[in-house]
CSV table of C-alpha atoms in Angstrom, one decimal:
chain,number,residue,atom,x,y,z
A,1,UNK,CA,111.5,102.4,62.3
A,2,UNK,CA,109.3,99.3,62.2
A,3,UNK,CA,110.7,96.2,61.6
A,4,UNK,CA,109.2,93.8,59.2
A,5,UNK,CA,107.9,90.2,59.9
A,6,UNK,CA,106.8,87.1,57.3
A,7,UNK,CA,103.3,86.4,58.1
A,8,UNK,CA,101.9,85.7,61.8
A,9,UNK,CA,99.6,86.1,64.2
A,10,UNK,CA,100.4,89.4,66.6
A,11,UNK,CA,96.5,90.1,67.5
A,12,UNK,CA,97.2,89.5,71.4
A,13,UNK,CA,96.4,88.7,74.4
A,14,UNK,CA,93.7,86.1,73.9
A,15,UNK,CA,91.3,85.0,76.5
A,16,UNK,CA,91.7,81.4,77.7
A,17,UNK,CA,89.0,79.6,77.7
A,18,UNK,CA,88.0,75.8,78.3
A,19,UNK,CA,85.6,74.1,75.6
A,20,UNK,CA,84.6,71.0,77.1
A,21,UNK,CA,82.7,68.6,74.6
A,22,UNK,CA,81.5,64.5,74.9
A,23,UNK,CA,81.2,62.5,71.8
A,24,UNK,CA,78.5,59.9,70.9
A,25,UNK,CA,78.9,57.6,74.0
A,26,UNK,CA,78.7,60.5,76.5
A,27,UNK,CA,82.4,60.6,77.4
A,28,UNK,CA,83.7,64.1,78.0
A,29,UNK,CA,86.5,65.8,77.5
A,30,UNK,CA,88.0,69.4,77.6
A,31,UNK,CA,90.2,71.7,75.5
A,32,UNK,CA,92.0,74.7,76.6
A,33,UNK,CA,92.0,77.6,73.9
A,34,UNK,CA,93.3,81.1,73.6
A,35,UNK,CA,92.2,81.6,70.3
A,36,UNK,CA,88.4,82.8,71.1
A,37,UNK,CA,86.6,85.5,70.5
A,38,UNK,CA,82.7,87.0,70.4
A,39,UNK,CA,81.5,87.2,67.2
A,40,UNK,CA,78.3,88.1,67.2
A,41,UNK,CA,75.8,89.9,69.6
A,42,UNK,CA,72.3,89.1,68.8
A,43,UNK,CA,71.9,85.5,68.8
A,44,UNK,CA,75.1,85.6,70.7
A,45,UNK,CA,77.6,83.6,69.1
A,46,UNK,CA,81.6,82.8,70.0
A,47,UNK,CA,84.0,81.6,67.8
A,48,UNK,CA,86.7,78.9,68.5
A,49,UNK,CA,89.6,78.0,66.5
A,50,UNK,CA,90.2,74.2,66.5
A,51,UNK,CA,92.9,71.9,65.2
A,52,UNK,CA,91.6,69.8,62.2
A,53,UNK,CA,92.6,66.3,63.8
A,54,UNK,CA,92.0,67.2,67.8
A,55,UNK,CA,89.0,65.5,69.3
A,56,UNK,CA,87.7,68.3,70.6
A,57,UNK,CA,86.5,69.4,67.1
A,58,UNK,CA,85.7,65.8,66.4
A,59,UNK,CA,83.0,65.9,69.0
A,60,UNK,CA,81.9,69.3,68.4
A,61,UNK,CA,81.4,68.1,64.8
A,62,UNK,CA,79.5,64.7,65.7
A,63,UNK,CA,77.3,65.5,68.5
A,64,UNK,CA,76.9,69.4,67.4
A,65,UNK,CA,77.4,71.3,71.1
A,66,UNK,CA,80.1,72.3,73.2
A,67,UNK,CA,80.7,74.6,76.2
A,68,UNK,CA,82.8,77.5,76.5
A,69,UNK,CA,83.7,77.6,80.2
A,70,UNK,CA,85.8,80.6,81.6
A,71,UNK,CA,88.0,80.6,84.9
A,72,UNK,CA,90.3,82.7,86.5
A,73,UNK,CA,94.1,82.5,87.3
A,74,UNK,CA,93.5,79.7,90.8
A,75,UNK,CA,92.6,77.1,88.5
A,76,UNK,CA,95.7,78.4,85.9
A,77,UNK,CA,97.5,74.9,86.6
A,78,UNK,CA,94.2,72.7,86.1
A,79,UNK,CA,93.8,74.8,82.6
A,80,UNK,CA,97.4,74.2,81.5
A,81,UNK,CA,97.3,70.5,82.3
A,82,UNK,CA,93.7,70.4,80.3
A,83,UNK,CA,96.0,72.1,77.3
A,84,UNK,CA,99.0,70.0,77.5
A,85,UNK,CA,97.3,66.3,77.3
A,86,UNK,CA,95.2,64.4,75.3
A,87,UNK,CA,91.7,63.6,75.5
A,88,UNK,CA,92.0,59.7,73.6
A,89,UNK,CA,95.2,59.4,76.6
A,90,UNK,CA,93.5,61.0,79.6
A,91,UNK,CA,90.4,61.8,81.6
A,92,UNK,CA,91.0,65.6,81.5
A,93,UNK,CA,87.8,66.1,83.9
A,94,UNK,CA,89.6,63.7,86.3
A,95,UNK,CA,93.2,65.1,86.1
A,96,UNK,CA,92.5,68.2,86.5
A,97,UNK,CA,90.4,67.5,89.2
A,98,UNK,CA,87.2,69.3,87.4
A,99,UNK,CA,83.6,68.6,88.2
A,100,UNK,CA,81.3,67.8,85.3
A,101,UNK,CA,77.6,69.6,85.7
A,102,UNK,CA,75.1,68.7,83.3
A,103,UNK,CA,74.2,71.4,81.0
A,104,UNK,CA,70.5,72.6,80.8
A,105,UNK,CA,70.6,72.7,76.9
A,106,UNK,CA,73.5,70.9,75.4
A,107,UNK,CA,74.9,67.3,76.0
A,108,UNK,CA,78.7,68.8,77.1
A,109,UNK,CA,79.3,68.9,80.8
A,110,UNK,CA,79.5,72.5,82.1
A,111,UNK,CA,82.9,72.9,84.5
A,112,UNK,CA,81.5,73.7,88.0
A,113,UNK,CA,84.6,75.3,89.0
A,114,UNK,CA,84.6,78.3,86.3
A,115,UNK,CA,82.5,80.5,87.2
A,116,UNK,CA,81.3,81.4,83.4
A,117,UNK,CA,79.7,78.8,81.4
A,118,UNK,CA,78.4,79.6,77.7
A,119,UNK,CA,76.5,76.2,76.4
A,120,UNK,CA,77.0,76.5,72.5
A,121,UNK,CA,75.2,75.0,69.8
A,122,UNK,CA,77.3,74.5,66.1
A,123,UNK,CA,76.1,76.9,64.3
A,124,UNK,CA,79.2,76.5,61.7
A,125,UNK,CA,82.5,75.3,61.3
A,126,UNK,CA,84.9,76.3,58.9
A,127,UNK,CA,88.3,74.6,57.5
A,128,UNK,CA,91.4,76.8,57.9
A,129,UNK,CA,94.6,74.9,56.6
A,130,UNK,CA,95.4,73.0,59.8
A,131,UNK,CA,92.5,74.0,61.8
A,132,UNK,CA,88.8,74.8,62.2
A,133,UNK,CA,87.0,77.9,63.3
A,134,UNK,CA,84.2,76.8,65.0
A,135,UNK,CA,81.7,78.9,65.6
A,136,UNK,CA,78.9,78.1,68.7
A,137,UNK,CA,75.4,80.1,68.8
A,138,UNK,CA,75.0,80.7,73.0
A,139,UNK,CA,71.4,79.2,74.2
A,140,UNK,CA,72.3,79.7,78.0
A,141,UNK,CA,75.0,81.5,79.8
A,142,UNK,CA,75.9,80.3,83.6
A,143,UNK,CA,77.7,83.0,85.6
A,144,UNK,CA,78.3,82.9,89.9
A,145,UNK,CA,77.1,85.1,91.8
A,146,UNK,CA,80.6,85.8,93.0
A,147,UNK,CA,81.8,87.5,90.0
A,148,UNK,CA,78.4,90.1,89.6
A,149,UNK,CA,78.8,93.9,90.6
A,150,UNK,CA,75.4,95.3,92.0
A,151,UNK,CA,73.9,95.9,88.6
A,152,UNK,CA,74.6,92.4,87.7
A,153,UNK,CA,77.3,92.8,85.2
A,154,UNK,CA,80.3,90.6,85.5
A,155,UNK,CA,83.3,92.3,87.3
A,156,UNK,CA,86.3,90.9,85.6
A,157,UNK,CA,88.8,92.3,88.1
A,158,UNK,CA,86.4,89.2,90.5
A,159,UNK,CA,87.1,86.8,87.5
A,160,UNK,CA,90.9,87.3,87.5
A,161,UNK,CA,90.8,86.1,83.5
A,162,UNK,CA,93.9,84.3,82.2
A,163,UNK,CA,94.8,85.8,79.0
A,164,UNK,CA,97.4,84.6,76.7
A,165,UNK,CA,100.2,85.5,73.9
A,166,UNK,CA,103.2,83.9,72.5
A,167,UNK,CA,103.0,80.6,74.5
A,168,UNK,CA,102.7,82.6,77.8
A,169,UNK,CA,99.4,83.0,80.5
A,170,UNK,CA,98.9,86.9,81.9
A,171,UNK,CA,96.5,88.6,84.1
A,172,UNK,CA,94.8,91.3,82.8
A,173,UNK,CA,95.9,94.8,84.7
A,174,UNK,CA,93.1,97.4,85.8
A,175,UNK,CA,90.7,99.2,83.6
A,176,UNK,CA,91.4,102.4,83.0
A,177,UNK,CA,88.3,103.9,81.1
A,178,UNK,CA,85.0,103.4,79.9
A,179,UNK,CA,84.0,102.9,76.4
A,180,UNK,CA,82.6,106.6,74.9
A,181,UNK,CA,85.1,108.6,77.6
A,182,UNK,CA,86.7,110.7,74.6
A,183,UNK,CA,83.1,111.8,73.8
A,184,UNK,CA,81.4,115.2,75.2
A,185,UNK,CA,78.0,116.3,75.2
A,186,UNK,CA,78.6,119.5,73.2
């Protein structure tokens, strides 16, 4: 027998990803999220959900860019520190003891340390009672060489993504199939 719940979220685990944005002055700053996903695939585009008063969205929504950086679990203390204090208090960057890289389309710093980096352009943002989906359109994707197979596709068991669900960081456990397995050629 099920047991039955008031509304809330149960869609888990979430990847955890760093947005790092700058407002008008060119002062930077960095968000950790777990509530991310792709949602589109040509003109790539990634949604992130936002809270209505953080300055991460105020950024995104004055200077129009931000950058989606992924990392894997040895910098899983540097991301929780980035999630736990505030940009108008802190120098997240500085803190967490992150390098800034300038982007080659956007005005948000790129995190040198992840090894993914997905510059995002506001394409649209959307009010959600406390919060904001904001949704980037990718214009350049950064990925090390460190995390590539031999056919260049990224190998996430080299990433070691942190994902998360109810206020708790995982690591992902190994892949177990390939996408069309239950299909024969009969």
């Amino acid at each position: 027998m099920k047991k039955e719940f008031d509304a809330t979220t149960a869609a888990y685990p979430l990847p955890v990803v760093l947005v790092s944005t700058h407002d008008e002055q060119g002062n930077n700053n960095i968000m950790t999220a777990a509530w991310t996903t792709n949602v589109s695939r040509k003109n790539p585009c990634i949604a992130v959900s936002m809270g209505k008063d953080k300055l991460s969205f105020k950024n995104v929504e004055k200077t129009g860019d931000f950058v989606v950086n992924i990392c894997g679990h040895k910098w899983l203390e540097q991301v929780d520190i980035c999630g736990e204090t505030h940009g108008q208090d802190v120098d997240k960057f500085t803190i967490a003891g992150f390098t800034a890289v300038h982007a080659s389309m956007v005005g948000a710093k790129l995190i040198s340390e992840c090894p993914i980096n997905m510059e995002c352009r506001l394409k649209q943002a959307y009010a959600i009672d406390t919060g904001n989906m904001v949704v980037g359109e990718i214009v350049k994707v950064h990925i090390d060489d460190e995390i590539l197979d031999a056919e260049g596709n990224i190998d996430y068991g080299r990433l070691d993504p942190i994902v998360y669900a109810q206020k708790t960081y995982y690591k992902l456990g190994k892949a177990v199939a390939r996408r069309g397995f239950s299909q024969t050629d009969g």
